[in-house]
């Protein structure tokens, strides 16, 4: 385990990763973060990490670096930064291929990952792919880091933009469904707090069933769908509204945008 990590970028996803790494059950690491926003640096300092305005300062002592900036900010963020030869770099930049990074950072060992925001509560899932320059030891290190805040799956890099659309953007789609289910409860006459509690636990319990029972979602759906019952009546309205198609279109749009960001 590398004990000194440098973050270039201290936004929401980087912060979620840092909180996971600093969790009491995880070995102590020294974390250095660079971010241009003074307010964000102050928030990071509260977590007990060292925050800098300058990217070079965050990588000077680092044994490995996590690149966590917006795709359009990558070249600006890396400009003028001096990296030690052979330094491992873990990029969580959406849509940005390892091949592009290897051109910008020759001689460095590149990994690409796509975590999701559930890392904030150590319940995330992250896809990890090595670049051509990465070694087996880098892959092992990347997996160890990412497991601090959830599950890790190894994928081919060509799948990464699709992963971004499903698990990276997916929480946004799920939160939209959660908000709609809560509003529907209010419309049906429930107090908002109760509607929210019911909706949240319903999502949690349903996901837990899917994870633990290992059945296809359609099979699980049949478990709560009885002839002329309430569930089948509601499912009919979802079908009429194009629910499944809307989800697929949302994921396709997110995938297309990830492709565009990588161009």
PDB file of C-alpha atoms in Angstrom:
ATOM      1  CA  UNK A   1       0.000   0.000   0.000  1.00  0.00           C
ATOM      2  CA  UNK A   2       1.401   3.381  -1.011  1.00  0.00           C
ATOM      3  CA  UNK A   3       1.287   5.649   2.031  1.00  0.00           C
ATOM      4  CA  UNK A   4       1.357   9.066   0.363  1.00  0.00           C
ATOM      5  CA  UNK A   5      -1.302   9.861  -2.208  1.00  0.00           C
ATOM      6  CA  UNK A   6      -1.658  13.040  -4.231  1.00  0.00           C
ATOM      7  CA  UNK A   7      -5.019  14.183  -5.587  1.00  0.00           C
ATOM      8  CA  UNK A   8      -5.237  16.608  -8.491  1.00  0.00           C
ATOM      9  CA  UNK A   9      -8.762  17.909  -8.011  1.00  0.00           C
ATOM     10  CA  UNK A  10     -10.741  17.971  -4.790  1.00  0.00           C
ATOM     11  CA  UNK A  11     -14.341  17.889  -6.006  1.00  0.00           C
ATOM     12  CA  UNK A  12     -17.246  15.734  -4.863  1.00  0.00           C
ATOM     13  CA  UNK A  13     -15.945  12.423  -6.157  1.00  0.00           C
ATOM     14  CA  UNK A  14     -12.423  13.043  -4.886  1.00  0.00           C
ATOM     15  CA  UNK A  15     -13.861  14.007  -1.500  1.00  0.00           C
ATOM     16  CA  UNK A  16     -15.937  10.826  -1.412  1.00  0.00           C
ATOM     17  CA  UNK A  17     -12.790   8.804  -2.144  1.00  0.00           C
ATOM     18  CA  UNK A  18     -10.816  10.652   0.509  1.00  0.00           C
ATOM     19  CA  UNK A  19     -13.491  10.052   3.145  1.00  0.00           C
ATOM     20  CA  UNK A  20     -13.433   6.362   2.297  1.00  0.00           C
ATOM     21  CA  UNK A  21      -9.653   6.225   2.583  1.00  0.00           C
ATOM     22  CA  UNK A  22      -9.718   8.023   5.919  1.00  0.00           C
ATOM     23  CA  UNK A  23     -12.342   5.711   7.368  1.00  0.00           C
ATOM     24  CA  UNK A  24     -11.259   4.301  10.723  1.00  0.00           C
ATOM     25  CA  UNK A  25     -11.038   0.734   9.427  1.00  0.00           C
ATOM     26  CA  UNK A  26      -8.560   1.673   6.686  1.00  0.00           C
ATOM     27  CA  UNK A  27      -4.769   1.923   7.140  1.00  0.00           C
ATOM     28  CA  UNK A  28      -3.428   5.416   7.672  1.00  0.00           C
ATOM     29  CA  UNK A  29      -2.397   7.232   4.522  1.00  0.00           C
ATOM     30  CA  UNK A  30      -1.031  10.721   3.993  1.00  0.00           C
ATOM     31  CA  UNK A  31      -3.232  12.551   1.519  1.00  0.00           C
ATOM     32  CA  UNK A  32      -2.207  15.665  -0.382  1.00  0.00           C
ATOM     33  CA  UNK A  33      -4.835  17.463  -2.465  1.00  0.00           C
ATOM     34  CA  UNK A  34      -4.621  20.290  -4.971  1.00  0.00           C
ATOM     35  CA  UNK A  35      -7.678  22.377  -5.816  1.00  0.00           C
ATOM     36  CA  UNK A  36      -7.937  25.992  -7.022  1.00  0.00           C
ATOM     37  CA  UNK A  37     -11.042  26.758  -4.921  1.00  0.00           C
ATOM     38  CA  UNK A  38     -10.097  28.220  -1.489  1.00  0.00           C
ATOM     39  CA  UNK A  39     -13.438  27.191   0.012  1.00  0.00           C
ATOM     40  CA  UNK A  40     -12.987  23.625  -1.123  1.00  0.00           C
ATOM     41  CA  UNK A  41      -9.429  23.538   0.242  1.00  0.00           C
ATOM     42  CA  UNK A  42     -10.787  24.667   3.595  1.00  0.00           C
ATOM     43  CA  UNK A  43     -13.395  21.884   3.541  1.00  0.00           C
ATOM     44  CA  UNK A  44     -10.695  19.341   2.709  1.00  0.00           C
ATOM     45  CA  UNK A  45      -8.465  20.602   5.502  1.00  0.00           C
ATOM     46  CA  UNK A  46     -11.271  19.864   7.973  1.00  0.00           C
ATOM     47  CA  UNK A  47     -10.965  16.206   6.956  1.00  0.00           C
ATOM     48  CA  UNK A  48      -7.340  16.233   8.063  1.00  0.00           C
ATOM     49  CA  UNK A  49      -5.682  16.268   4.653  1.00  0.00           C
ATOM     50  CA  UNK A  50      -3.166  18.781   3.347  1.00  0.00           C
ATOM     51  CA  UNK A  51      -4.623  20.982   0.609  1.00  0.00           C
ATOM     52  CA  UNK A  52      -2.697  23.143  -1.864  1.00  0.00           C
ATOM     53  CA  UNK A  53      -3.668  25.626  -4.573  1.00  0.00           C
ATOM     54  CA  UNK A  54      -0.865  24.287  -6.786  1.00  0.00           C
ATOM     55  CA  UNK A  55      -1.001  20.878  -8.469  1.00  0.00           C
ATOM     56  CA  UNK A  56       2.767  20.443  -8.379  1.00  0.00           C
ATOM     57  CA  UNK A  57       2.756  20.661  -4.583  1.00  0.00           C
ATOM     58  CA  UNK A  58       0.278  17.797  -4.310  1.00  0.00           C
ATOM     59  CA  UNK A  59       2.393  15.429  -6.398  1.00  0.00           C
ATOM     60  CA  UNK A  60       5.867  16.375  -5.168  1.00  0.00           C
ATOM     61  CA  UNK A  61       5.888  13.794  -2.348  1.00  0.00           C
ATOM     62  CA  UNK A  62       3.241  11.468  -3.726  1.00  0.00           C
ATOM     63  CA  UNK A  63       3.939   7.782  -4.277  1.00  0.00           C
ATOM     64  CA  UNK A  64       0.858   7.670  -6.510  1.00  0.00           C
ATOM     65  CA  UNK A  65      -1.542  10.259  -7.921  1.00  0.00           C
ATOM     66  CA  UNK A  66      -5.318  10.310  -8.414  1.00  0.00           C
ATOM     67  CA  UNK A  67      -6.426  12.576 -11.259  1.00  0.00           C
ATOM     68  CA  UNK A  68      -9.925  13.850 -10.443  1.00  0.00           C
ATOM     69  CA  UNK A  69     -10.740  16.851 -12.635  1.00  0.00           C
ATOM     70  CA  UNK A  70     -13.325  17.580 -15.326  1.00  0.00           C
ATOM     71  CA  UNK A  71     -12.423  16.209 -18.797  1.00  0.00           C
ATOM     72  CA  UNK A  72     -12.116  19.701 -20.263  1.00  0.00           C
ATOM     73  CA  UNK A  73      -9.680  20.673 -17.483  1.00  0.00           C
ATOM     74  CA  UNK A  74      -7.205  17.797 -17.864  1.00  0.00           C
ATOM     75  CA  UNK A  75      -4.586  19.498 -20.027  1.00  0.00           C
ATOM     76  CA  UNK A  76      -4.736  22.693 -17.968  1.00  0.00           C
ATOM     77  CA  UNK A  77      -4.406  20.721 -14.721  1.00  0.00           C
ATOM     78  CA  UNK A  78      -1.351  18.810 -15.937  1.00  0.00           C
ATOM     79  CA  UNK A  79       0.416  21.723 -17.602  1.00  0.00           C
ATOM     80  CA  UNK A  80       3.750  22.439 -15.932  1.00  0.00           C
ATOM     81  CA  UNK A  81       3.404  19.703 -13.303  1.00  0.00           C
ATOM     82  CA  UNK A  82       6.576  17.668 -12.816  1.00  0.00           C
ATOM     83  CA  UNK A  83       5.964  13.972 -12.196  1.00  0.00           C
ATOM     84  CA  UNK A  84       8.602  11.463 -11.193  1.00  0.00           C
ATOM     85  CA  UNK A  85       9.251   8.906 -13.970  1.00  0.00           C
ATOM     86  CA  UNK A  86       7.252   5.716 -13.506  1.00  0.00           C
ATOM     87  CA  UNK A  87       4.747   7.290 -11.110  1.00  0.00           C
ATOM     88  CA  UNK A  88       1.383   5.450 -11.077  1.00  0.00           C
ATOM     89  CA  UNK A  89      -1.592   7.628 -12.023  1.00  0.00           C
ATOM     90  CA  UNK A  90      -5.199   6.624 -11.324  1.00  0.00           C
ATOM     91  CA  UNK A  91      -7.577   8.688 -13.460  1.00  0.00           C
ATOM     92  CA  UNK A  92     -11.274   9.034 -12.623  1.00  0.00           C
ATOM     93  CA  UNK A  93     -11.842  11.538 -15.434  1.00  0.00           C
ATOM     94  CA  UNK A  94     -15.064  10.672 -17.279  1.00  0.00           C
ATOM     95  CA  UNK A  95     -14.601   9.748 -20.930  1.00  0.00           C
ATOM     96  CA  UNK A  96     -10.824  10.285 -20.919  1.00  0.00           C
ATOM     97  CA  UNK A  97      -8.914   7.280 -22.260  1.00  0.00           C
ATOM     98  CA  UNK A  98      -5.632   5.969 -20.896  1.00  0.00           C
ATOM     99  CA  UNK A  99      -4.147   6.349 -24.401  1.00  0.00           C
ATOM    100  CA  UNK A 100      -4.787  10.106 -24.321  1.00  0.00           C
ATOM    101  CA  UNK A 101      -3.281  10.386 -20.858  1.00  0.00           C
ATOM    102  CA  UNK A 102      -0.241   8.347 -21.862  1.00  0.00           C
ATOM    103  CA  UNK A 103       0.424  10.872 -24.634  1.00  0.00           C
ATOM    104  CA  UNK A 104       0.196  13.727 -22.145  1.00  0.00           C
ATOM    105  CA  UNK A 105       2.192  11.866 -19.476  1.00  0.00           C
ATOM    106  CA  UNK A 106       4.825   9.731 -21.212  1.00  0.00           C
ATOM    107  CA  UNK A 107       6.742   7.434 -18.893  1.00  0.00           C
ATOM    108  CA  UNK A 108       3.969   7.286 -16.290  1.00  0.00           C
ATOM    109  CA  UNK A 109       1.824   4.234 -15.510  1.00  0.00           C
ATOM    110  CA  UNK A 110      -1.860   4.937 -16.104  1.00  0.00           C
ATOM    111  CA  UNK A 111      -4.971   3.310 -14.668  1.00  0.00           C
ATOM    112  CA  UNK A 112      -8.520   4.413 -15.412  1.00  0.00           C
ATOM    113  CA  UNK A 113     -11.431   4.052 -13.003  1.00  0.00           C
ATOM    114  CA  UNK A 114     -15.071   5.068 -12.789  1.00  0.00           C
ATOM    115  CA  UNK A 115     -16.365   5.210  -9.204  1.00  0.00           C
ATOM    116  CA  UNK A 116     -19.809   6.452  -8.298  1.00  0.00           C
ATOM    117  CA  UNK A 117     -21.119   8.853  -5.705  1.00  0.00           C
ATOM    118  CA  UNK A 118     -22.162   6.065  -3.325  1.00  0.00           C
ATOM    119  CA  UNK A 119     -18.467   5.991  -2.412  1.00  0.00           C
ATOM    120  CA  UNK A 120     -19.472   8.766  -0.009  1.00  0.00           C
ATOM    121  CA  UNK A 121     -21.160   6.155   2.207  1.00  0.00           C
ATOM    122  CA  UNK A 122     -18.700   3.368   1.340  1.00  0.00           C
ATOM    123  CA  UNK A 123     -21.312   1.602  -0.786  1.00  0.00           C
ATOM    124  CA  UNK A 124     -19.991   2.468  -4.228  1.00  0.00           C
ATOM    125  CA  UNK A 125     -18.997   0.319  -7.149  1.00  0.00           C
ATOM    126  CA  UNK A 126     -15.987   1.171  -9.284  1.00  0.00           C
ATOM    127  CA  UNK A 127     -14.895  -0.179 -12.651  1.00  0.00           C
ATOM    128  CA  UNK A 128     -11.115  -0.331 -13.098  1.00  0.00           C
ATOM    129  CA  UNK A 129      -9.110  -0.736 -16.313  1.00  0.00           C
ATOM    130  CA  UNK A 130      -5.331  -0.644 -16.826  1.00  0.00           C
ATOM    131  CA  UNK A 131      -3.624   1.349 -19.542  1.00  0.00           C
ATOM    132  CA  UNK A 132      -0.877  -0.182 -21.682  1.00  0.00           C
ATOM    133  CA  UNK A 133       1.767   1.371 -19.443  1.00  0.00           C
ATOM    134  CA  UNK A 134       0.367  -0.078 -16.200  1.00  0.00           C
ATOM    135  CA  UNK A 135       1.874  -3.035 -14.372  1.00  0.00           C
ATOM    136  CA  UNK A 136       0.206  -5.783 -12.362  1.00  0.00           C
ATOM    137  CA  UNK A 137       1.363  -4.114  -9.148  1.00  0.00           C
ATOM    138  CA  UNK A 138      -0.375  -0.891 -10.233  1.00  0.00           C
ATOM    139  CA  UNK A 139      -3.623  -2.760 -10.839  1.00  0.00           C
ATOM    140  CA  UNK A 140      -3.356  -4.348  -7.381  1.00  0.00           C
ATOM    141  CA  UNK A 141      -2.708  -0.934  -5.815  1.00  0.00           C
ATOM    142  CA  UNK A 142      -5.622   0.665  -7.669  1.00  0.00           C
ATOM    143  CA  UNK A 143      -7.968  -2.099  -6.574  1.00  0.00           C
ATOM    144  CA  UNK A 144      -6.832  -1.767  -2.959  1.00  0.00           C
ATOM    145  CA  UNK A 145      -7.457   1.984  -2.991  1.00  0.00           C
ATOM    146  CA  UNK A 146     -10.880   1.676  -4.582  1.00  0.00           C
ATOM    147  CA  UNK A 147     -12.042  -1.088  -2.248  1.00  0.00           C
ATOM    148  CA  UNK A 148     -11.852   1.432   0.603  1.00  0.00           C
ATOM    149  CA  UNK A 149     -15.263   2.734  -0.438  1.00  0.00           C
ATOM    150  CA  UNK A 150     -17.051  -0.146  -2.143  1.00  0.00           C
ATOM    151  CA  UNK A 151     -16.831  -2.969  -4.646  1.00  0.00           C
ATOM    152  CA  UNK A 152     -14.401  -3.052  -7.574  1.00  0.00           C
ATOM    153  CA  UNK A 153     -14.857  -4.761 -10.933  1.00  0.00           C
ATOM    154  CA  UNK A 154     -12.121  -5.134 -13.558  1.00  0.00           C
ATOM    155  CA  UNK A 155     -13.251  -4.309 -17.103  1.00  0.00           C
ATOM    156  CA  UNK A 156     -11.843  -3.789 -20.574  1.00  0.00           C
ATOM    157  CA  UNK A 157     -11.316  -0.093 -21.167  1.00  0.00           C
ATOM    158  CA  UNK A 158     -13.622  -0.112 -24.196  1.00  0.00           C
ATOM    159  CA  UNK A 159     -16.496  -0.741 -21.755  1.00  0.00           C
ATOM    160  CA  UNK A 160     -15.689   2.240 -19.560  1.00  0.00           C
ATOM    161  CA  UNK A 161     -18.001   4.807 -21.157  1.00  0.00           C
ATOM    162  CA  UNK A 162     -20.903   2.366 -20.890  1.00  0.00           C
ATOM    163  CA  UNK A 163     -19.968   1.801 -17.245  1.00  0.00           C
ATOM    164  CA  UNK A 164     -19.999   5.574 -16.761  1.00  0.00           C
ATOM    165  CA  UNK A 165     -23.544   5.712 -18.124  1.00  0.00           C
ATOM    166  CA  UNK A 166     -24.858   2.870 -15.946  1.00  0.00           C
ATOM    167  CA  UNK A 167     -23.131   3.145 -12.571  1.00  0.00           C
ATOM    168  CA  UNK A 168     -21.563   6.605 -12.811  1.00  0.00           C
ATOM    169  CA  UNK A 169     -24.718   8.416 -13.922  1.00  0.00           C
ATOM    170  CA  UNK A 170     -27.064   5.753 -12.546  1.00  0.00           C
ATOM    171  CA  UNK A 171     -27.356   7.252  -9.047  1.00  0.00           C
ATOM    172  CA  UNK A 172     -28.807  10.397 -10.617  1.00  0.00           C
ATOM    173  CA  UNK A 173     -31.470   8.310 -12.340  1.00  0.00           C
ATOM    174  CA  UNK A 174     -32.192   6.398  -9.126  1.00  0.00           C
ATOM    175  CA  UNK A 175     -32.499   9.614  -7.106  1.00  0.00           C
ATOM    176  CA  UNK A 176     -34.955  10.932  -9.702  1.00  0.00           C
ATOM    177  CA  UNK A 177     -37.051   7.775  -9.295  1.00  0.00           C
ATOM    178  CA  UNK A 178     -36.813   8.088  -5.513  1.00  0.00           C
ATOM    179  CA  UNK A 179     -38.023  11.700  -5.644  1.00  0.00           C
ATOM    180  CA  UNK A 180     -40.899  10.724  -7.941  1.00  0.00           C
ATOM    181  CA  UNK A 181     -41.919   7.789  -5.725  1.00  0.00           C
ATOM    182  CA  UNK A 182     -41.899  10.088  -2.699  1.00  0.00           C
ATOM    183  CA  UNK A 183     -43.998  12.698  -4.507  1.00  0.00           C
ATOM    184  CA  UNK A 184     -46.387   9.946  -5.574  1.00  0.00           C
ATOM    185  CA  UNK A 185     -46.823   8.969  -1.931  1.00  0.00           C
ATOM    186  CA  UNK A 186     -47.643  12.567  -1.057  1.00  0.00           C
ATOM    187  CA  UNK A 187     -50.134  12.683  -3.931  1.00  0.00           C
ATOM    188  CA  UNK A 188     -51.726   9.524  -2.521  1.00  0.00           C
ATOM    189  CA  UNK A 189     -52.210  11.246   0.849  1.00  0.00           C
ATOM    190  CA  UNK A 190     -49.094  10.387   2.869  1.00  0.00           C
ATOM    191  CA  UNK A 191     -47.089  12.933   4.908  1.00  0.00           C
ATOM    192  CA  UNK A 192     -43.871  13.712   3.009  1.00  0.00           C
ATOM    193  CA  UNK A 193     -41.570  12.374   5.728  1.00  0.00           C
ATOM    194  CA  UNK A 194     -43.392   9.049   5.795  1.00  0.00           C
ATOM    195  CA  UNK A 195     -43.543   8.854   1.996  1.00  0.00           C
ATOM    196  CA  UNK A 196     -39.797   9.455   1.840  1.00  0.00           C
ATOM    197  CA  UNK A 197     -39.032   6.839   4.477  1.00  0.00           C
ATOM    198  CA  UNK A 198     -41.183   4.252   2.701  1.00  0.00           C
ATOM    199  CA  UNK A 199     -39.624   5.036  -0.685  1.00  0.00           C
ATOM    200  CA  UNK A 200     -36.030   4.875   0.574  1.00  0.00           C
ATOM    201  CA  UNK A 201     -36.471   1.594   2.409  1.00  0.00           C
ATOM    202  CA  UNK A 202     -38.332   0.121  -0.557  1.00  0.00           C
ATOM    203  CA  UNK A 203     -35.356   0.875  -2.817  1.00  0.00           C
ATOM    204  CA  UNK A 204     -32.879  -0.430  -0.245  1.00  0.00           C
ATOM    205  CA  UNK A 205     -34.819  -3.627   0.345  1.00  0.00           C
ATOM    206  CA  UNK A 206     -35.427  -4.266  -3.342  1.00  0.00           C
ATOM    207  CA  UNK A 207     -31.740  -3.804  -4.168  1.00  0.00           C
ATOM    208  CA  UNK A 208     -30.781  -6.108  -1.298  1.00  0.00           C
ATOM    209  CA  UNK A 209     -33.157  -8.787  -2.612  1.00  0.00           C
ATOM    210  CA  UNK A 210     -31.679  -8.512  -6.103  1.00  0.00           C
ATOM    211  CA  UNK A 211     -28.132  -8.732  -4.737  1.00  0.00           C
ATOM    212  CA  UNK A 212     -28.717 -11.626  -2.350  1.00  0.00           C
ATOM    213  CA  UNK A 213     -31.254 -13.781  -4.181  1.00  0.00           C
ATOM    214  CA  UNK A 214     -29.468 -13.641  -7.520  1.00  0.00           C
ATOM    215  CA  UNK A 215     -32.702 -13.840  -9.498  1.00  0.00           C
ATOM    216  CA  UNK A 216     -33.424 -11.908 -12.694  1.00  0.00           C
ATOM    217  CA  UNK A 217     -35.285  -8.655 -11.931  1.00  0.00           C
ATOM    218  CA  UNK A 218     -38.267  -9.885 -13.938  1.00  0.00           C
ATOM    219  CA  UNK A 219     -38.517 -12.951 -11.675  1.00  0.00           C
ATOM    220  CA  UNK A 220     -38.387 -10.714  -8.601  1.00  0.00           C
ATOM    221  CA  UNK A 221     -41.044  -8.458 -10.085  1.00  0.00           C
ATOM    222  CA  UNK A 222     -43.322 -11.463 -10.524  1.00  0.00           C
ATOM    223  CA  UNK A 223     -43.069 -12.089  -6.771  1.00  0.00           C
ATOM    224  CA  UNK A 224     -45.096  -8.931  -6.111  1.00  0.00           C
ATOM    225  CA  UNK A 225     -47.361  -9.069  -9.156  1.00  0.00           C
ATOM    226  CA  UNK A 226     -50.632 -10.913  -8.557  1.00  0.00           C
ATOM    227  CA  UNK A 227     -53.621 -11.236 -10.929  1.00  0.00           C
ATOM    228  CA  UNK A 228     -55.761  -8.072 -10.952  1.00  0.00           C
ATOM    229  CA  UNK A 229     -53.638  -6.673  -8.119  1.00  0.00           C
ATOM    230  CA  UNK A 230     -52.308  -3.218  -7.352  1.00  0.00           C
ATOM    231  CA  UNK A 231     -48.799  -3.841  -8.702  1.00  0.00           C
ATOM    232  CA  UNK A 232     -49.907  -5.008 -12.147  1.00  0.00           C
ATOM    233  CA  UNK A 233     -52.198  -1.977 -12.389  1.00  0.00           C
ATOM    234  CA  UNK A 234     -49.253   0.306 -11.643  1.00  0.00           C
ATOM    235  CA  UNK A 235     -46.949  -1.583 -14.024  1.00  0.00           C
ATOM    236  CA  UNK A 236     -49.458  -1.062 -16.818  1.00  0.00           C
ATOM    237  CA  UNK A 237     -49.171   2.706 -16.318  1.00  0.00           C
ATOM    238  CA  UNK A 238     -45.368   2.497 -16.333  1.00  0.00           C
ATOM    239  CA  UNK A 239     -45.528   0.630 -19.646  1.00  0.00           C
ATOM    240  CA  UNK A 240     -47.961   3.159 -21.095  1.00  0.00           C
ATOM    241  CA  UNK A 241     -45.582   5.945 -20.050  1.00  0.00           C
ATOM    242  CA  UNK A 242     -42.575   4.286 -21.706  1.00  0.00           C
ATOM    243  CA  UNK A 243     -40.734   3.743 -18.418  1.00  0.00           C
ATOM    244  CA  UNK A 244     -38.290   1.068 -19.630  1.00  0.00           C
ATOM    245  CA  UNK A 245     -37.595   2.923 -22.863  1.00  0.00           C
ATOM    246  CA  UNK A 246     -36.943   6.163 -20.975  1.00  0.00           C
ATOM    247  CA  UNK A 247     -34.348   4.440 -18.787  1.00  0.00           C
ATOM    248  CA  UNK A 248     -32.608   2.936 -21.810  1.00  0.00           C
ATOM    249  CA  UNK A 249     -32.633   6.284 -23.610  1.00  0.00           C
ATOM    250  CA  UNK A 250     -31.182   8.014 -20.540  1.00  0.00           C
ATOM    251  CA  UNK A 251     -28.318   5.517 -20.361  1.00  0.00           C
ATOM    252  CA  UNK A 252     -27.729   5.798 -24.122  1.00  0.00           C
ATOM    253  CA  UNK A 253     -27.597   9.598 -23.852  1.00  0.00           C
ATOM    254  CA  UNK A 254     -25.148   9.397 -20.949  1.00  0.00           C
ATOM    255  CA  UNK A 255     -22.957   6.956 -22.907  1.00  0.00           C
ATOM    256  CA  UNK A 256     -23.014   9.258 -25.941  1.00  0.00           C
ATOM    257  CA  UNK A 257     -21.960  12.200 -23.780  1.00  0.00           C
ATOM    258  CA  UNK A 258     -19.108  10.172 -22.262  1.00  0.00           C
ATOM    259  CA  UNK A 259     -17.960   9.341 -25.805  1.00  0.00           C
ATOM    260  CA  UNK A 260     -18.072  13.039 -26.716  1.00  0.00           C
ATOM    261  CA  UNK A 261     -16.047  14.031 -23.651  1.00  0.00           C
ATOM    262  CA  UNK A 262     -13.330  11.629 -24.749  1.00  0.00           C
ATOM    263  CA  UNK A 263     -12.971  13.120 -28.229  1.00  0.00           C
TER     264      UNK A 263
END
